[in-house]
Short mmCIF file of C-alpha atoms in Angstrom, two decimals:
data_model
loop_
_atom_site.label_atom_id
_atom_site.label_comp_id
_atom_site.label_asym_id
_atom_site.label_seq_id
_atom_site.Cartn_x
_atom_site.Cartn_y
_atom_site.Cartn_z
CA UNK A 1239 -25.69 -12.50 -147.40
CA UNK A 1240 -26.10 -8.73 -147.15
CA UNK A 1241 -28.85 -9.15 -144.55
CA UNK A 1242 -26.57 -11.36 -142.45
CA UNK A 1243 -23.83 -8.76 -142.65
CA UNK A 1244 -26.21 -5.99 -141.55
CA UNK A 1245 -27.32 -8.06 -138.58
CA UNK A 1246 -23.71 -8.65 -137.60
CA UNK A 1247 -22.95 -4.92 -137.74
CA UNK A 1248 -26.02 -4.09 -135.64
CA UNK A 1249 -25.08 -6.68 -133.03
CA UNK A 1250 -21.52 -5.36 -132.91
CA UNK A 1251 -22.78 -1.80 -132.38
CA UNK A 1252 -25.11 -2.92 -129.59
CA UNK A 1253 -22.31 -4.83 -127.87
CA UNK A 1254 -19.99 -1.83 -128.17
CA UNK A 1255 -22.61 0.49 -126.68
CA UNK A 1256 -23.27 -1.91 -123.82
CA UNK A 1257 -19.58 -2.18 -122.98
CA UNK A 1258 -19.37 1.61 -122.87
CA UNK A 1259 -21.68 1.66 -119.85
CA UNK A 1260 -20.05 -1.20 -117.94
CA UNK A 1261 -17.66 0.16 -115.29
CA UNK A 1262 -14.07 -0.87 -115.72
CA UNK A 1263 -12.99 -3.50 -113.22
CA UNK A 1264 -9.75 -1.56 -112.81
CA UNK A 1265 -11.58 1.40 -111.25
CA UNK A 1266 -12.28 1.67 -107.57
CA UNK A 1267 -12.60 4.45 -105.04
CA UNK A 1268 -11.73 5.51 -101.54
CA UNK A 1269 -12.53 8.47 -99.31
CA UNK A 1270 -10.62 10.36 -96.67
CA UNK A 1271 -12.98 10.82 -93.72
CA UNK A 1272 -12.43 14.05 -91.80
CA UNK A 1273 -14.34 13.55 -88.56
CA UNK A 1274 -15.20 16.47 -86.33
CA UNK A 1275 -14.13 16.65 -82.66
CA UNK A 1276 -16.73 16.15 -79.95
CA UNK A 1277 -17.11 15.85 -76.19
CA UNK A 1278 -14.56 16.58 -73.47
CA UNK A 1279 -11.53 15.35 -75.40
CA UNK A 1280 -12.70 17.30 -78.45
CA UNK A 1281 -12.66 20.46 -76.35
CA UNK A 1282 -9.08 19.75 -75.22
CA UNK A 1283 -7.92 18.73 -78.69
CA UNK A 1284 -10.24 20.14 -81.38
CA UNK A 1285 -8.31 18.72 -84.33
CA UNK A 1286 -10.72 15.76 -84.69
CA UNK A 1287 -10.10 12.32 -86.14
CA UNK A 1288 -9.36 10.95 -89.59
CA UNK A 1289 -9.95 7.57 -91.21
CA UNK A 1290 -9.97 6.21 -94.76
CA UNK A 1291 -12.86 4.40 -96.39
CA UNK A 1292 -12.17 1.90 -99.20
CA UNK A 1293 -15.06 0.72 -101.34
CA UNK A 1294 -13.23 -2.39 -102.60
CA UNK A 1295 -11.28 -3.39 -99.48
CA UNK A 1296 -13.18 -5.38 -96.85
CA UNK A 1297 -12.40 -6.60 -93.35
CA UNK A 1298 -12.09 -10.37 -93.09
CA UNK A 1299 -11.48 -9.63 -89.41
CA UNK A 1300 -10.92 -6.21 -87.78
CA UNK A 1301 -7.18 -6.74 -88.27
CA UNK A 1302 -7.04 -8.62 -91.60
CA UNK A 1303 -8.03 -7.28 -95.02
CA UNK A 1304 -9.28 -8.87 -98.25
CA UNK A 1305 -10.90 -7.87 -101.52
CA UNK A 1306 -14.63 -7.22 -101.25
CA UNK A 1307 -17.15 -9.66 -102.66
CA UNK A 1308 -20.08 -8.43 -104.83
CA UNK A 1309 -22.65 -6.64 -102.71
CA UNK A 1310 -20.25 -5.67 -99.91
CA UNK A 1311 -19.84 -1.97 -99.14
CA UNK A 1312 -16.18 -1.77 -98.18
CA UNK A 1313 -14.49 -0.85 -94.92
CA UNK A 1314 -13.07 2.02 -92.90
CA UNK A 1315 -9.46 1.74 -91.70
CA UNK A 1316 -7.81 3.93 -89.12
CA UNK A 1317 -5.28 4.06 -86.29
CA UNK A 1318 -6.64 4.01 -82.75
CA UNK A 1319 -5.27 3.95 -79.24
CA UNK A 1320 -6.24 1.28 -76.75
CA UNK A 1321 -7.62 -1.39 -79.10
CA UNK A 1322 -5.86 -4.50 -77.76
CA UNK A 1323 -2.49 -3.10 -78.75
CA UNK A 1324 -3.31 -3.01 -82.49
CA UNK A 1325 -1.97 -0.19 -84.64
CA UNK A 1326 -4.91 -0.11 -87.06
CA UNK A 1327 -8.38 -1.61 -87.17
CA UNK A 1328 -10.74 -2.11 -90.12
CA UNK A 1329 -14.53 -1.94 -89.81
CA UNK A 1330 -17.34 -2.44 -92.35
CA UNK A 1331 -18.76 0.95 -93.36
CA UNK A 1332 -22.35 0.65 -92.10
CA UNK A 1333 -21.49 -0.70 -88.61
CA UNK A 1334 -18.75 1.90 -88.37
CA UNK A 1335 -21.27 4.67 -88.92
CA UNK A 1336 -24.40 3.28 -87.24
CA UNK A 1337 -23.58 0.16 -85.15
CA UNK A 1338 -25.88 -2.00 -87.31
CA UNK A 1339 -25.30 -4.37 -90.23
CA UNK A 1340 -27.91 -2.89 -92.61
CA UNK A 1341 -29.08 0.66 -93.13
CA UNK A 1342 -32.69 -0.49 -92.71
CA UNK A 1343 -31.84 -1.04 -89.02
CA UNK A 1344 -30.72 2.55 -88.39
CA UNK A 1345 -33.08 3.97 -85.74
CA UNK A 1346 -35.26 7.03 -86.32
CA UNK A 1347 -33.73 8.83 -83.33
CA UNK A 1348 -31.25 7.73 -80.70
CA UNK A 1349 -30.54 8.30 -77.05
CA UNK A 1350 -27.65 7.04 -74.87
CA UNK A 1351 -29.47 3.80 -74.06
CA UNK A 1352 -30.22 2.96 -77.69
CA UNK A 1353 -26.65 3.68 -78.78
CA UNK A 1354 -25.20 1.68 -75.89
CA UNK A 1355 -27.41 -1.31 -76.74
CA UNK A 1356 -26.60 -1.16 -80.45
CA UNK A 1357 -22.88 -0.97 -79.76
CA UNK A 1358 -22.95 -3.73 -77.19
CA UNK A 1359 -24.87 -6.05 -79.50
CA UNK A 1360 -22.48 -5.48 -82.40
CA UNK A 1361 -19.48 -5.90 -80.11
CA UNK A 1362 -20.83 -9.17 -78.76
CA UNK A 1363 -21.59 -10.56 -82.23
CA UNK A 1364 -18.62 -9.33 -84.26
CA UNK A 1365 -15.77 -7.85 -82.20
CA UNK A 1366 -14.96 -10.76 -79.89
CA UNK A 1367 -11.81 -11.44 -81.89
CA UNK A 1368 -10.26 -8.27 -80.50
CA UNK A 1369 -10.22 -9.86 -77.05
CA UNK A 1370 -12.44 -9.86 -74.00
CA UNK A 1371 -10.45 -7.25 -72.08
CA UNK A 1372 -10.58 -4.45 -74.67
CA UNK A 1373 -11.53 -1.20 -72.96
CA UNK A 1374 -14.88 0.28 -74.00
CA UNK A 1375 -13.81 3.90 -73.61
CA UNK A 1376 -14.76 6.88 -71.46
CA UNK A 1377 -14.75 10.70 -71.50
CA UNK A 1378 -10.99 11.07 -71.83
CA UNK A 1379 -9.83 7.80 -73.37
CA UNK A 1380 -11.11 5.93 -76.39
CA UNK A 1381 -11.82 2.22 -76.67
CA UNK A 1382 -13.73 -0.19 -78.90
CA UNK A 1383 -16.75 2.16 -78.91
CA UNK A 1384 -14.71 4.33 -81.32
CA UNK A 1385 -15.20 1.61 -83.94
CA UNK A 1386 -19.01 1.55 -84.11
CA UNK A 1387 -21.72 4.20 -84.30
CA UNK A 1388 -19.43 7.08 -85.20
CA UNK A 1389 -22.24 9.05 -86.88
CA UNK A 1390 -24.03 9.23 -83.53
CA UNK A 1391 -21.07 11.14 -82.12
CA UNK A 1392 -20.02 13.54 -84.86
CA UNK A 1393 -20.41 14.92 -88.34
CA UNK A 1394 -18.09 13.49 -90.99
CA UNK A 1395 -16.90 14.88 -94.31
CA UNK A 1396 -15.96 12.30 -96.93
CA UNK A 1397 -13.43 13.39 -99.57
CA UNK A 1398 -13.83 10.70 -102.19
CA UNK A 1399 -11.14 9.99 -104.80
CA UNK A 1400 -10.57 7.34 -107.43
CA UNK A 1401 -8.13 4.48 -107.00
CA UNK A 1402 -7.12 1.44 -109.02
CA UNK A 1403 -7.49 -2.22 -108.11
CA UNK A 1404 -3.72 -2.58 -108.30
CA UNK A 1405 -3.28 0.16 -105.68
CA UNK A 1406 -5.91 -1.40 -103.41
CA UNK A 1407 -4.32 -4.85 -103.76
CA UNK A 1408 -0.92 -3.41 -102.86
CA UNK A 1409 -2.36 -1.78 -99.74
CA UNK A 1410 -4.05 -5.03 -98.66
CA UNK A 1411 -0.76 -6.88 -99.02
CA UNK A 1412 1.17 -4.16 -97.23
CA UNK A 1413 -1.14 -3.88 -94.20
CA UNK A 1414 -1.66 -7.64 -93.86
CA UNK A 1415 2.10 -8.17 -93.87
CA UNK A 1416 2.70 -5.26 -91.49
CA UNK A 1417 3.41 -5.89 -87.81
CA UNK A 1418 0.08 -4.54 -86.61
CA UNK A 1419 1.20 -3.44 -83.16
CA UNK A 1420 0.34 -0.08 -81.66
CA UNK A 1421 2.69 2.81 -82.34
CA UNK A 1422 0.21 5.49 -81.34
CA UNK A 1423 1.61 8.82 -80.26
CA UNK A 1424 -0.48 12.00 -80.28
CA UNK A 1425 2.40 14.11 -81.60
CA UNK A 1426 4.26 11.86 -84.06
CA UNK A 1427 2.15 8.78 -84.75
CA UNK A 1428 -1.53 9.68 -84.58
CA UNK A 1429 -4.52 8.85 -86.76
CA UNK A 1430 -3.60 11.53 -89.31
CA UNK A 1431 -0.06 10.13 -89.57
CA UNK A 1432 -1.54 6.76 -90.46
CA UNK A 1433 -3.71 8.40 -93.14
CA UNK A 1434 -0.65 10.30 -94.41
CA UNK A 1435 1.28 7.05 -94.82
CA UNK A 1436 -1.60 5.31 -96.63
CA UNK A 1437 -2.30 8.26 -98.93
CA UNK A 1438 1.36 8.52 -99.86
CA UNK A 1439 1.12 4.96 -101.22
CA UNK A 1440 -1.58 6.24 -103.60
CA UNK A 1441 -0.11 9.70 -104.24
CA UNK A 1442 3.65 9.37 -103.62
CA UNK A 1443 5.51 12.21 -101.87
CA UNK A 1444 2.37 14.34 -101.59
CA UNK A 1445 1.68 14.35 -97.84
CA UNK A 1446 4.34 15.68 -95.46
CA UNK A 1447 4.44 17.20 -92.00
CA UNK A 1448 4.09 20.98 -91.73
CA UNK A 1449 5.87 23.16 -89.19
CA UNK A 1450 3.23 25.85 -89.77
CA UNK A 1451 0.40 26.02 -88.80
CA UNK A 1452 0.52 22.62 -87.08
CA UNK A 1453 3.80 22.80 -85.15
CA UNK A 1454 5.18 19.77 -86.97
CA UNK A 1455 2.15 17.60 -86.16
CA UNK A 1456 -0.02 15.88 -88.72
CA UNK A 1457 -3.67 16.85 -88.31
CA UNK A 1458 -6.87 15.74 -90.08
CA UNK A 1459 -7.45 19.21 -91.52
CA UNK A 1460 -3.89 19.43 -92.85
CA UNK A 1461 -4.10 16.04 -94.58
CA UNK A 1462 -7.46 16.90 -96.09
CA UNK A 1463 -6.23 20.26 -97.31
CA UNK A 1464 -3.31 18.63 -99.11
CA UNK A 1465 -5.65 16.12 -100.75
CA UNK A 1466 -7.83 18.98 -101.98
CA UNK A 1467 -4.79 20.86 -103.30
CA UNK A 1468 -3.53 17.71 -105.04
CA UNK A 1469 -6.91 17.17 -106.71
CA UNK A 1470 -6.90 20.72 -108.06
CA UNK A 1471 -3.73 19.91 -110.00
CA UNK A 1472 -4.71 16.32 -110.87
CA UNK A 1473 -8.32 16.31 -112.04
CA UNK A 1474 -8.11 12.59 -112.78
CA UNK A 1475 -8.31 11.95 -109.03
CA UNK A 1476 -12.03 12.72 -109.31
CA UNK A 1477 -12.32 14.31 -105.87
CA UNK A 1478 -15.89 14.77 -104.63
CA UNK A 1479 -16.93 15.98 -101.17
CA UNK A 1480 -19.87 14.57 -99.21
CA UNK A 1481 -21.28 15.26 -95.78
CA UNK A 1482 -22.35 12.41 -93.49
CA UNK A 1483 -24.51 14.18 -90.88
CA UNK A 1484 -24.40 13.48 -87.19
CA UNK A 1485 -27.62 11.74 -86.17
CA UNK A 1486 -29.25 13.64 -83.31
CA UNK A 1487 -30.07 12.37 -79.88
CA UNK A 1488 -26.87 11.07 -78.28
CA UNK A 1489 -24.96 14.29 -77.68
CA UNK A 1490 -24.59 17.91 -78.77
CA UNK A 1491 -23.47 18.52 -82.33
CA UNK A 1492 -19.76 18.11 -82.97
CA UNK A 1493 -17.45 21.06 -83.61
CA UNK A 1494 -15.48 22.04 -86.69
CA UNK A 1495 -11.99 20.60 -87.17
CA UNK A 1496 -9.16 23.01 -86.33
CA UNK A 1497 -5.47 23.25 -87.07
CA UNK A 1498 -3.03 23.39 -84.15
CA UNK A 1499 -2.70 27.18 -84.52
CA UNK A 1500 -6.48 27.59 -84.58
CA UNK A 1501 -6.79 25.29 -81.56
CA UNK A 1502 -4.43 27.51 -79.55
CA UNK A 1503 -5.87 30.84 -80.68
CA UNK A 1504 -9.61 30.17 -80.56
CA UNK A 1505 -9.85 28.16 -77.33
CA UNK A 1506 -9.00 28.64 -73.65
CA UNK A 1507 -5.34 27.97 -74.40
CA UNK A 1508 -4.97 31.53 -75.73
CA UNK A 1509 -4.97 33.27 -72.33
CA UNK A 1510 -2.15 31.29 -70.63
CA UNK A 1511 -0.19 31.40 -73.89
CA UNK A 1512 -0.34 35.21 -73.95
CA UNK A 1513 0.65 35.38 -70.28
CA UNK A 1514 3.61 33.04 -70.77
CA UNK A 1515 4.97 34.52 -73.98
CA UNK A 1516 3.06 37.30 -75.77
CA UNK A 1517 5.50 37.22 -78.70
CA UNK A 1518 4.93 33.52 -79.25
CA UNK A 1519 1.19 34.07 -78.92
CA UNK A 1520 1.37 36.86 -81.52
CA UNK A 1521 3.31 34.64 -83.91
CA UNK A 1522 0.79 31.82 -83.55
CA UNK A 1523 -2.07 34.27 -84.15
CA UNK A 1524 -0.45 35.53 -87.37
CA UNK A 1525 0.18 31.94 -88.43
CA UNK A 1526 -3.48 31.17 -87.75
CA UNK A 1527 -4.61 34.13 -89.90
CA UNK A 1528 -2.24 33.32 -92.76
CA UNK A 1529 -2.27 29.50 -92.89
CA UNK A 1530 -4.38 28.12 -90.07
CA UNK A 1531 -7.80 28.44 -91.68
CA UNK A 1532 -7.77 25.87 -94.45
CA UNK A 1533 -10.72 26.40 -96.81
CA UNK A 1534 -11.94 22.84 -97.35
CA UNK A 1535 -15.71 22.40 -97.33
CA UNK A 1536 -17.84 23.58 -100.27
CA UNK A 1537 -20.90 25.60 -99.39
CA UNK A 1538 -23.46 22.84 -99.88
CA UNK A 1539 -21.85 19.38 -100.16
CA UNK A 1540 -24.22 16.51 -101.01
CA UNK A 1541 -25.53 14.90 -97.85
CA UNK A 1542 -25.31 11.14 -97.36
CA UNK A 1543 -28.09 9.90 -95.12
CA UNK A 1544 -28.18 6.15 -94.37
CA UNK A 1545 -30.24 5.27 -97.46
CA UNK A 1546 -27.98 7.38 -99.73
CA UNK A 1547 -24.64 5.78 -98.97
CA UNK A 1548 -24.52 4.21 -102.45
CA UNK A 1549 -23.34 7.62 -103.69
CA UNK A 1550 -20.16 6.92 -101.73
CA UNK A 1551 -19.88 3.17 -102.19
CA UNK A 1552 -20.73 2.86 -105.91
CA UNK A 1553 -18.25 3.60 -108.70
CA UNK A 1554 -18.31 7.22 -109.82
CA UNK A 1555 -19.76 7.85 -113.30
CA UNK A 1556 -17.02 8.18 -115.90
CA UNK A 1557 -18.54 11.47 -117.04
CA UNK A 1558 -18.52 13.04 -113.59
CA UNK A 1559 -16.81 16.42 -113.41
CA UNK A 1560 -13.96 15.81 -110.96
CA UNK A 1561 -13.27 19.47 -110.19
CA UNK A 1562 -16.73 20.17 -108.86
CA UNK A 1563 -16.68 19.50 -105.15
CA UNK A 1564 -20.44 19.73 -104.95
CA UNK A 1565 -21.17 17.81 -108.17
CA UNK A 1566 -24.47 15.99 -108.17
CA UNK A 1567 -24.59 12.23 -108.31
CA UNK A 1568 -27.65 10.03 -108.63
CA UNK A 1569 -29.46 10.10 -105.33
CA UNK A 1570 -27.22 12.71 -103.74
CA UNK A 1571 -28.79 15.68 -102.03
CA UNK A 1572 -28.06 19.07 -103.54
CA UNK A 1573 -27.81 20.87 -100.20
CA UNK A 1574 -27.90 20.10 -96.53
CA UNK A 1575 -31.16 21.93 -96.01
CA UNK A 1576 -32.89 19.11 -97.93
CA UNK A 1577 -31.44 16.26 -95.91
CA UNK A 1578 -34.65 15.22 -94.23
CA UNK A 1579 -37.02 15.11 -97.17
CA UNK A 1580 -34.56 13.62 -99.64
CA UNK A 1581 -32.81 11.39 -97.15
CA UNK A 1582 -34.15 9.31 -94.29
CA UNK A 1583 -37.59 10.55 -93.37
CA UNK A 1584 -37.19 9.00 -89.96
CA UNK A 1585 -34.52 11.52 -88.99
CA UNK A 1586 -37.18 14.14 -88.34
CA UNK A 1587 -35.01 16.23 -86.03
CA UNK A 1588 -31.97 16.31 -88.29
CA UNK A 1589 -32.69 19.32 -90.46
CA UNK A 1590 -33.05 21.89 -87.69
CA UNK A 1591 -29.99 20.65 -85.79
CA UNK A 1592 -27.77 20.52 -88.87
CA UNK A 1593 -28.88 23.99 -89.96
CA UNK A 1594 -28.14 25.38 -86.49
CA UNK A 1595 -24.76 23.68 -86.58
CA UNK A 1596 -23.93 25.27 -89.92
CA UNK A 1597 -24.97 28.73 -88.66
CA UNK A 1598 -22.75 28.21 -85.61
CA UNK A 1599 -19.77 27.25 -87.81
CA UNK A 1600 -20.34 30.35 -89.96
CA UNK A 1601 -20.49 32.58 -86.89
CA UNK A 1602 -17.18 31.13 -85.61
CA UNK A 1603 -15.47 31.89 -88.91
CA UNK A 1604 -16.73 35.46 -88.86
#
């Protein structure tokens, strides 16, 4: 009898220990993606783009959401202009970043022809539901090419935070029931405004427009800054910052995101602004110095190369320190200088380009 009781106690202890390491089904995660500006339009408007990645929300179609099935890696949702009149579009994570279905298909290096072929193939196989007449995009206007192969165009910073299944379910219901027709406006209804609305459903009354330093606009850097500030006061949000590097070969490295004040002061807009109204120019410059340089990126965020995306898509360990922006996770890279050896060996040209990009960003700040 005593032996039977001992066996029962041992089995109970083993079961209890096993349950301790099983992630709670109520936990999920998302990430605000702050995407750097690039190309001609990025020079005119260096605020960049923002999107939100959800690890447990998947795209049944680009305009209809559902809960993810086991093994799926979630989706990226954002507001775009010129996508068949839709207000928002959802894309699976890996195609969104690399224009392929599996990370094993990510090429070693790319050039314009490779990227064009990858995008065209994915569009033909998976984006037909958007309509045959959807514009592809050009130097000054975006199109469906914004939805695939983003990591070929620019560097992305992922600010990951924890969510609950109830919150994700509520967002699915809200967006599926929403009249998904375009309301895009660069000043009042842009991609960052969409992110602001979504984030407020997770963190109510946290994200608002700012008169300074963004002239009443919502910008990617402003939204990200407020998420960082929120996480400093609410450690349970579990904020962790990752870098998704730009893969080399298609174009020059993207530029750092700027606030509106920084965009006016540090670009060619500064000269005509001074000539028109030196007092206004002086006020914007002071605003830029005081509030326009949001400190957001830790010195060495973990880098997520294509074979390391599980650090973003998998549930965060319960013991993870949420206030450490550069906290290590299994498989994450400790610093960007180790991206090549610890990440995808095929990206042989990535290290030098990323390092040069970081030195350029540092020089701009100085």
